[in-house]
GROMACS .gro file of C-alpha atoms in nm:
model
  377
    1UNK     CA    1   2.940  14.081  14.537
    2UNK     CA    2   2.832  13.775  14.423
    3UNK     CA    3   2.676  13.621  14.688
    4UNK     CA    4   2.516  13.230  14.571
    5UNK     CA    5   2.126  13.176  14.481
    6UNK     CA    6   2.238  12.826  14.680
    7UNK     CA    7   1.861  12.755  14.908
    8UNK     CA    8   1.766  13.130  14.717
    9UNK     CA    9   1.365  13.081  14.708
   10UNK     CA   10   1.228  13.283  14.970
   11UNK     CA   11   1.077  13.182  15.232
   12UNK     CA   12   0.751  13.096  15.321
   13UNK     CA   13   0.526  12.793  15.105
   14UNK     CA   14   0.303  12.912  14.858
   15UNK     CA   15  -0.019  12.773  14.963
   16UNK     CA   16  -0.238  12.731  15.284
   17UNK     CA   17  -0.575  12.636  15.265
   18UNK     CA   18  -0.670  12.546  15.609
   19UNK     CA   19  -0.915  12.682  15.930
   20UNK     CA   20  -0.952  12.491  16.257
   21UNK     CA   21  -0.855  12.212  16.289
   22UNK     CA   22  -1.154  11.938  16.358
   23UNK     CA   23  -1.109  11.648  16.624
   24UNK     CA   24  -0.892  11.405  16.532
   25UNK     CA   25  -1.031  11.111  16.292
   26UNK     CA   26  -0.829  10.770  16.255
   27UNK     CA   27  -1.020  10.670  15.977
   28UNK     CA   28  -0.964  10.999  15.824
   29UNK     CA   29  -1.290  11.188  15.737
   30UNK     CA   30  -1.215  11.542  15.765
   31UNK     CA   31  -0.908  11.630  15.988
   32UNK     CA   32  -0.658  11.422  15.760
   33UNK     CA   33  -0.877  11.537  15.437
   34UNK     CA   34  -0.761  11.913  15.556
   35UNK     CA   35  -0.447  11.804  15.689
   36UNK     CA   36  -0.348  11.653  15.317
   37UNK     CA   37  -0.422  11.992  15.167
   38UNK     CA   38  -0.199  12.158  15.403
   39UNK     CA   39   0.043  11.906  15.308
   40UNK     CA   40   0.049  11.820  14.988
   41UNK     CA   41   0.012  12.230  14.876
   42UNK     CA   42   0.324  12.254  15.147
   43UNK     CA   43   0.575  12.076  14.899
   44UNK     CA   44   0.556  12.371  14.659
   45UNK     CA   45   0.851  12.573  14.705
   46UNK     CA   46   0.961  12.907  14.871
   47UNK     CA   47   0.827  13.250  14.703
   48UNK     CA   48   1.124  13.528  14.708
   49UNK     CA   49   1.484  13.415  14.584
   50UNK     CA   50   1.861  13.474  14.592
   51UNK     CA   51   1.903  13.445  14.973
   52UNK     CA   52   2.190  13.220  14.960
   53UNK     CA   53   2.272  12.907  15.181
   54UNK     CA   54   1.971  13.002  15.414
   55UNK     CA   55   1.652  12.884  15.555
   56UNK     CA   56   1.406  12.921  15.266
   57UNK     CA   57   1.330  12.505  15.322
   58UNK     CA   58   1.051  12.632  15.562
   59UNK     CA   59   0.750  12.479  15.534
   60UNK     CA   60   0.510  12.746  15.662
   61UNK     CA   61   0.189  12.511  15.593
   62UNK     CA   62   0.273  12.312  15.885
   63UNK     CA   63   0.218  12.554  16.087
   64UNK     CA   64  -0.252  12.713  16.138
   65UNK     CA   65  -0.453  12.400  16.126
   66UNK     CA   66  -0.608  12.195  15.832
   67UNK     CA   67  -1.003  12.275  15.678
   68UNK     CA   68  -1.156  12.086  15.349
   69UNK     CA   69  -1.353  12.383  15.325
   70UNK     CA   70  -1.401  12.515  14.961
   71UNK     CA   71  -1.328  12.885  14.903
   72UNK     CA   72  -1.026  13.138  14.974
   73UNK     CA   73  -0.804  13.163  15.175
   74UNK     CA   74  -0.466  13.446  15.231
   75UNK     CA   75  -0.170  13.412  15.414
   76UNK     CA   76   0.088  13.701  15.450
   77UNK     CA   77   0.351  13.618  15.635
   78UNK     CA   78   0.757  13.790  15.682
   79UNK     CA   79   1.081  13.567  15.720
   80UNK     CA   80   1.340  13.745  15.876
   81UNK     CA   81   1.741  13.583  15.719
   82UNK     CA   82   2.072  13.785  15.840
   83UNK     CA   83   2.346  13.595  15.638
   84UNK     CA   84   2.668  13.695  15.843
   85UNK     CA   85   2.916  13.395  15.867
   86UNK     CA   86   3.096  13.323  15.586
   87UNK     CA   87   3.175  12.954  15.553
   88UNK     CA   88   3.340  12.708  15.293
   89UNK     CA   89   3.244  12.306  15.295
   90UNK     CA   90   3.093  12.212  15.685
   91UNK     CA   91   3.318  12.506  15.843
   92UNK     CA   92   3.340  12.846  15.912
   93UNK     CA   93   3.596  13.062  15.659
   94UNK     CA   94   3.829  13.378  15.760
   95UNK     CA   95   3.868  13.650  15.490
   96UNK     CA   96   4.221  13.533  15.423
   97UNK     CA   97   4.157  13.189  15.316
   98UNK     CA   98   3.903  13.355  15.086
   99UNK     CA   99   4.137  13.538  14.958
  100UNK     CA  100   4.491  13.258  14.953
  101UNK     CA  101   4.247  13.024  14.914
  102UNK     CA  102   4.038  13.117  14.656
  103UNK     CA  103   3.707  12.885  14.499
  104UNK     CA  104   3.869  13.019  14.142
  105UNK     CA  105   4.196  13.040  14.177
  106UNK     CA  106   4.259  13.182  13.806
  107UNK     CA  107   4.173  13.542  13.965
  108UNK     CA  108   4.424  13.533  14.167
  109UNK     CA  109   4.246  13.630  14.455
  110UNK     CA  110   3.912  13.590  14.630
  111UNK     CA  111   3.536  13.793  14.710
  112UNK     CA  112   3.565  13.905  15.074
  113UNK     CA  113   3.129  13.943  15.083
  114UNK     CA  114   3.063  14.078  15.471
  115UNK     CA  115   2.689  14.078  15.493
  116UNK     CA  116   2.376  14.066  15.345
  117UNK     CA  117   1.997  14.085  15.539
  118UNK     CA  118   1.732  13.967  15.330
  119UNK     CA  119   1.361  14.059  15.460
  120UNK     CA  120   1.084  13.891  15.202
  121UNK     CA  121   0.711  13.971  15.297
  122UNK     CA  122   0.539  13.716  15.109
  123UNK     CA  123   0.166  13.741  15.011
  124UNK     CA  124  -0.030  13.422  14.853
  125UNK     CA  125  -0.403  13.354  14.793
  126UNK     CA  126  -0.570  13.004  14.743
  127UNK     CA  127  -0.887  12.919  14.612
  128UNK     CA  128  -1.022  12.539  14.638
  129UNK     CA  129  -1.247  12.442  14.437
  130UNK     CA  130  -1.342  12.135  14.608
  131UNK     CA  131  -1.139  11.853  14.847
  132UNK     CA  132  -0.917  11.734  14.546
  133UNK     CA  133  -0.874  12.032  14.336
  134UNK     CA  134  -0.701  12.370  14.463
  135UNK     CA  135  -0.470  12.669  14.273
  136UNK     CA  136  -0.229  12.925  14.450
  137UNK     CA  137  -0.128  13.240  14.349
  138UNK     CA  138   0.216  13.359  14.555
  139UNK     CA  139   0.373  13.698  14.534
  140UNK     CA  140   0.687  13.787  14.739
  141UNK     CA  141   0.827  14.126  14.841
  142UNK     CA  142   1.200  14.148  14.869
  143UNK     CA  143   1.418  14.412  15.094
  144UNK     CA  144   1.793  14.287  15.070
  145UNK     CA  145   2.063  14.460  15.190
  146UNK     CA  146   2.403  14.342  15.064
  147UNK     CA  147   2.777  14.453  15.129
  148UNK     CA  148   3.093  14.320  15.002
  149UNK     CA  149   3.447  14.422  15.081
  150UNK     CA  150   3.476  14.331  14.653
  151UNK     CA  151   3.748  14.110  14.527
  152UNK     CA  152   4.109  14.138  14.679
  153UNK     CA  153   4.391  13.982  14.495
  154UNK     CA  154   4.676  13.799  14.692
  155UNK     CA  155   4.846  13.783  14.950
  156UNK     CA  156   4.582  13.870  15.173
  157UNK     CA  157   4.672  14.211  15.377
  158UNK     CA  158   4.426  14.359  15.668
  159UNK     CA  159   4.349  14.682  15.486
  160UNK     CA  160   4.126  14.432  15.205
  161UNK     CA  161   3.870  14.478  15.473
  162UNK     CA  162   3.937  14.791  15.609
  163UNK     CA  163   3.604  15.049  15.561
  164UNK     CA  164   3.643  15.178  15.278
  165UNK     CA  165   3.665  14.866  15.095
  166UNK     CA  166   3.314  14.838  15.176
  167UNK     CA  167   3.046  14.872  14.909
  168UNK     CA  168   2.654  14.871  14.912
  169UNK     CA  169   2.357  14.794  14.766
  170UNK     CA  170   1.956  14.752  14.870
  171UNK     CA  171   1.721  14.584  14.653
  172UNK     CA  172   1.361  14.679  14.678
  173UNK     CA  173   1.081  14.501  14.447
  174UNK     CA  174   0.891  14.269  14.371
  175UNK     CA  175   1.021  13.942  14.380
  176UNK     CA  176   0.901  13.604  14.061
  177UNK     CA  177   0.558  13.511  14.109
  178UNK     CA  178   0.409  13.119  14.143
  179UNK     CA  179   0.143  12.948  14.034
  180UNK     CA  180   0.068  12.638  14.134
  181UNK     CA  181  -0.223  12.373  14.057
  182UNK     CA  182  -0.302  12.066  14.404
  183UNK     CA  183  -0.439  11.718  14.348
  184UNK     CA  184  -0.498  11.469  14.637
  185UNK     CA  185  -0.772  11.238  14.569
  186UNK     CA  186  -0.576  10.948  14.418
  187UNK     CA  187  -0.677  10.760  14.809
  188UNK     CA  188  -0.933  10.742  15.021
  189UNK     CA  189  -0.814  10.907  15.309
  190UNK     CA  190  -0.661  11.198  15.041
  191UNK     CA  191  -0.313  11.179  15.228
  192UNK     CA  192  -0.102  11.132  14.926
  193UNK     CA  193  -0.101  11.408  14.707
  194UNK     CA  194   0.145  11.584  14.422
  195UNK     CA  195   0.138  11.982  14.301
  196UNK     CA  196   0.266  12.102  14.011
  197UNK     CA  197   0.325  12.460  13.885
  198UNK     CA  198   0.526  12.771  13.749
  199UNK     CA  199   0.751  13.030  13.851
  200UNK     CA  200   0.726  13.370  13.643
  201UNK     CA  201   0.998  13.612  13.618
  202UNK     CA  202   0.813  13.916  13.713
  203UNK     CA  203   1.118  14.033  13.951
  204UNK     CA  204   1.385  14.296  13.794
  205UNK     CA  205   1.704  14.089  13.724
  206UNK     CA  206   2.003  14.148  13.520
  207UNK     CA  207   2.353  14.172  13.570
  208UNK     CA  208   2.665  14.389  13.377
  209UNK     CA  209   2.870  14.140  13.114
  210UNK     CA  210   3.243  14.257  13.134
  211UNK     CA  211   3.214  14.496  12.889
  212UNK     CA  212   3.078  14.693  13.117
  213UNK     CA  213   2.742  14.670  12.941
  214UNK     CA  214   2.415  14.590  13.177
  215UNK     CA  215   2.153  14.399  13.082
  216UNK     CA  216   1.808  14.352  13.177
  217UNK     CA  217   1.716  14.603  13.470
  218UNK     CA  218   1.972  14.557  13.771
  219UNK     CA  219   1.972  14.682  14.106
  220UNK     CA  220   2.363  14.888  14.097
  221UNK     CA  221   2.615  14.949  14.444
  222UNK     CA  222   2.513  15.315  14.569
  223UNK     CA  223   2.828  15.341  14.761
  224UNK     CA  224   3.133  15.210  14.787
  225UNK     CA  225   3.477  15.087  14.535
  226UNK     CA  226   3.151  14.904  14.285
  227UNK     CA  227   2.922  15.210  14.345
  228UNK     CA  228   2.747  15.247  13.983
  229UNK     CA  229   2.824  14.849  13.926
  230UNK     CA  230   2.600  14.580  13.921
  231UNK     CA  231   2.483  14.393  14.171
  232UNK     CA  232   2.526  14.052  14.110
  233UNK     CA  233   2.261  13.855  13.880
  234UNK     CA  234   2.186  13.630  14.210
  235UNK     CA  235   2.112  13.870  14.415
  236UNK     CA  236   1.837  14.043  14.251
  237UNK     CA  237   1.482  14.007  14.348
  238UNK     CA  238   1.458  13.819  14.055
  239UNK     CA  239   1.630  13.517  13.828
  240UNK     CA  240   1.449  13.601  13.492
  241UNK     CA  241   1.329  13.185  13.418
  242UNK     CA  242   1.086  13.035  13.427
  243UNK     CA  243   1.028  12.773  13.617
  244UNK     CA  244   0.911  12.395  13.631
  245UNK     CA  245   0.754  12.332  13.979
  246UNK     CA  246   0.675  11.967  14.117
  247UNK     CA  247   0.626  11.795  14.468
  248UNK     CA  248   0.466  11.539  14.656
  249UNK     CA  249   0.353  11.460  15.007
  250UNK     CA  250   0.256  11.192  15.267
  251UNK     CA  251   0.073  11.259  15.559
  252UNK     CA  252  -0.002  11.042  15.897
  253UNK     CA  253  -0.102  11.045  16.201
  254UNK     CA  254   0.085  10.878  16.449
  255UNK     CA  255  -0.080  10.926  16.786
  256UNK     CA  256  -0.370  11.054  16.967
  257UNK     CA  257  -0.215  11.410  16.956
  258UNK     CA  258   0.116  11.427  16.653
  259UNK     CA  259   0.090  11.403  16.327
  260UNK     CA  260   0.355  11.383  16.116
  261UNK     CA  261   0.415  11.453  15.752
  262UNK     CA  262   0.690  11.459  15.459
  263UNK     CA  263   0.691  11.617  15.155
  264UNK     CA  264   0.940  11.720  14.841
  265UNK     CA  265   1.022  11.971  14.541
  266UNK     CA  266   1.177  12.030  14.279
  267UNK     CA  267   1.272  12.310  14.077
  268UNK     CA  268   1.419  12.391  13.780
  269UNK     CA  269   1.471  12.663  13.522
  270UNK     CA  270   1.326  12.612  13.109
  271UNK     CA  271   1.351  12.922  12.959
  272UNK     CA  272   1.594  13.216  13.073
  273UNK     CA  273   1.561  13.569  12.939
  274UNK     CA  274   1.929  13.623  13.023
  275UNK     CA  275   2.012  13.332  12.709
  276UNK     CA  276   2.269  13.544  12.512
  277UNK     CA  277   2.637  13.411  12.502
  278UNK     CA  278   2.848  13.687  12.779
  279UNK     CA  279   2.557  13.731  12.973
  280UNK     CA  280   2.296  13.412  12.984
  281UNK     CA  281   2.185  13.317  13.302
  282UNK     CA  282   2.040  13.030  13.462
  283UNK     CA  283   1.970  12.958  13.825
  284UNK     CA  284   2.127  12.612  13.961
  285UNK     CA  285   1.839  12.286  14.043
  286UNK     CA  286   1.660  12.267  14.353
  287UNK     CA  287   1.570  11.957  14.560
  288UNK     CA  288   1.437  11.948  14.888
  289UNK     CA  289   1.264  11.703  15.154
  290UNK     CA  290   1.068  11.874  15.485
  291UNK     CA  291   0.956  11.573  15.735
  292UNK     CA  292   0.785  11.732  16.026
  293UNK     CA  293   0.579  11.635  16.371
  294UNK     CA  294   0.244  11.863  16.514
  295UNK     CA  295   0.158  11.834  16.837
  296UNK     CA  296  -0.232  11.884  16.790
  297UNK     CA  297  -0.360  11.843  17.183
  298UNK     CA  298  -0.459  12.171  17.240
  299UNK     CA  299  -0.725  12.261  16.979
  300UNK     CA  300  -0.593  12.651  16.973
  301UNK     CA  301  -0.246  12.604  16.982
  302UNK     CA  302  -0.039  12.366  16.816
  303UNK     CA  303   0.393  12.341  16.839
  304UNK     CA  304   0.549  12.135  16.628
  305UNK     CA  305   0.945  12.080  16.477
  306UNK     CA  306   1.035  12.006  16.131
  307UNK     CA  307   1.361  11.904  15.984
  308UNK     CA  308   1.463  12.051  15.613
  309UNK     CA  309   1.745  11.977  15.379
  310UNK     CA  310   1.783  12.137  15.063
  311UNK     CA  311   2.036  11.996  14.799
  312UNK     CA  312   2.104  12.320  14.476
  313UNK     CA  313   2.374  12.251  14.198
  314UNK     CA  314   2.511  12.552  14.096
  315UNK     CA  315   2.399  12.826  13.844
  316UNK     CA  316   2.554  12.862  13.471
  317UNK     CA  317   2.643  13.119  13.263
  318UNK     CA  318   2.837  13.387  13.233
  319UNK     CA  319   2.737  13.592  13.471
  320UNK     CA  320   2.640  13.344  13.691
  321UNK     CA  321   2.953  13.281  14.058
  322UNK     CA  322   2.948  12.892  13.955
  323UNK     CA  323   3.227  12.834  14.248
  324UNK     CA  324   2.997  12.988  14.516
  325UNK     CA  325   2.610  12.892  14.475
  326UNK     CA  326   2.584  12.491  14.525
  327UNK     CA  327   2.569  12.254  14.833
  328UNK     CA  328   2.375  12.139  15.070
  329UNK     CA  329   2.219  12.238  15.414
  330UNK     CA  330   2.002  12.092  15.743
  331UNK     CA  331   1.749  12.250  15.960
  332UNK     CA  332   1.606  12.200  16.271
  333UNK     CA  333   1.292  12.443  16.320
  334UNK     CA  334   1.080  12.485  16.619
  335UNK     CA  335   0.764  12.667  16.540
  336UNK     CA  336   0.392  12.740  16.712
  337UNK     CA  337   0.065  12.846  16.558
  338UNK     CA  338  -0.230  12.960  16.725
  339UNK     CA  339  -0.601  13.049  16.643
  340UNK     CA  340  -0.698  13.411  16.711
  341UNK     CA  341  -1.035  13.397  16.598
  342UNK     CA  342  -1.212  13.114  16.414
  343UNK     CA  343  -1.092  13.244  16.094
  344UNK     CA  344  -0.780  13.427  16.137
  345UNK     CA  345  -0.473  13.254  16.268
  346UNK     CA  346  -0.072  13.326  16.308
  347UNK     CA  347   0.229  13.126  16.325
  348UNK     CA  348   0.597  13.136  16.407
  349UNK     CA  349   0.856  12.937  16.324
  350UNK     CA  350   1.278  12.968  16.429
  351UNK     CA  351   1.503  12.813  16.188
  352UNK     CA  352   1.857  12.632  16.290
  353UNK     CA  353   2.157  12.499  16.070
  354UNK     CA  354   2.227  12.176  16.208
  355UNK     CA  355   2.446  12.090  15.888
  356UNK     CA  356   2.599  12.275  15.570
  357UNK     CA  357   2.840  12.138  15.304
  358UNK     CA  358   2.850  12.436  15.051
  359UNK     CA  359   3.049  12.476  14.736
  360UNK     CA  360   3.352  12.762  14.779
  361UNK     CA  361   3.262  13.075  14.970
  362UNK     CA  362   2.877  13.200  15.085
  363UNK     CA  363   2.750  13.395  15.336
  364UNK     CA  364   2.519  13.191  15.592
  365UNK     CA  365   2.262  13.281  15.873
  366UNK     CA  366   2.346  13.190  16.227
  367UNK     CA  367   1.924  13.131  16.276
  368UNK     CA  368   1.624  13.269  16.022
  369UNK     CA  369   1.283  13.337  16.167
  370UNK     CA  370   0.925  13.386  16.014
  371UNK     CA  371   0.596  13.453  16.149
  372UNK     CA  372   0.216  13.478  15.960
  373UNK     CA  373  -0.091  13.553  15.916
  374UNK     CA  374  -0.381  13.307  15.761
  375UNK     CA  375  -0.701  13.385  15.709
  376UNK     CA  376  -1.006  13.136  15.549
  377UNK     CA  377  -1.261  13.464  15.359
   0.00000   0.00000   0.00000
């Protein structure tokens, strides 16, 4: 029933202060300043929690062009992640391997997870006070369908993955909100900046102690052998933690038609509502790095390519699946953005995993997809 929280944060990047892209200026000027606005906020972390080792590393702020204008910009995007592949280390894993070679041998078996389908609707609103300072408010809505065969004891038999062993749960609700500030006034070209902020425990969170008592407001399984039991803490809409977020970016044009950027971020929980012995939970720290290239030869549509890396440490606490929640992944992420009107733009990305090294056994997607709209008010 536990799906790890590695790379769990929702997909779309939270802040986008952008509009139509002005002509390239090699001396800096509006085009570089606007790109800096975008990329520094692209260093901010993703919105929704609990998609496990999935495509949540995408910097969707590298999507719809740039604007140095003050004022409001609102964004709405949708991400689909189907975690249907069991993996261990850098390779696929089988149900037999999960049971007979468990990540926690003391259990005498292992949980055979079947599938987790994640759908995230991310809403953000960014206000830019001026060219240097901005603030973003971000809120995800989480839809998650999870199925598992439960923990099966050794030795493995085909009966362990029979249909009557399947338990299913459905999560639907607001996730954890974020408030993020940005500053990009370090250099005259405004192409170096930082992001700083917090994640708040606004989403439902919780779990079930060894004695059967519920803590928080957890979603429970709706059918199967685990009906009425709590879904894993890492799969709830929220984590119950307050996290600090810091990030940085650097941007540089590489030719007349190509722009490149790099951004990094770090997120760590500093307080937890689930903090009592026997019912404590703390999500693992996350560090990510994205590099990207945008082809800017056409004003109305911009192809782009990203490489996204994420490392996550193991979750901690009695309610954590410590043996199956750490690792690192790398995704190749092609995408495109298009201007629908002078104030409205859309973008679409696909993330394709090119490397993974996962602790224990974790569900992993074969691909992920994101589409979004961005509007200047």
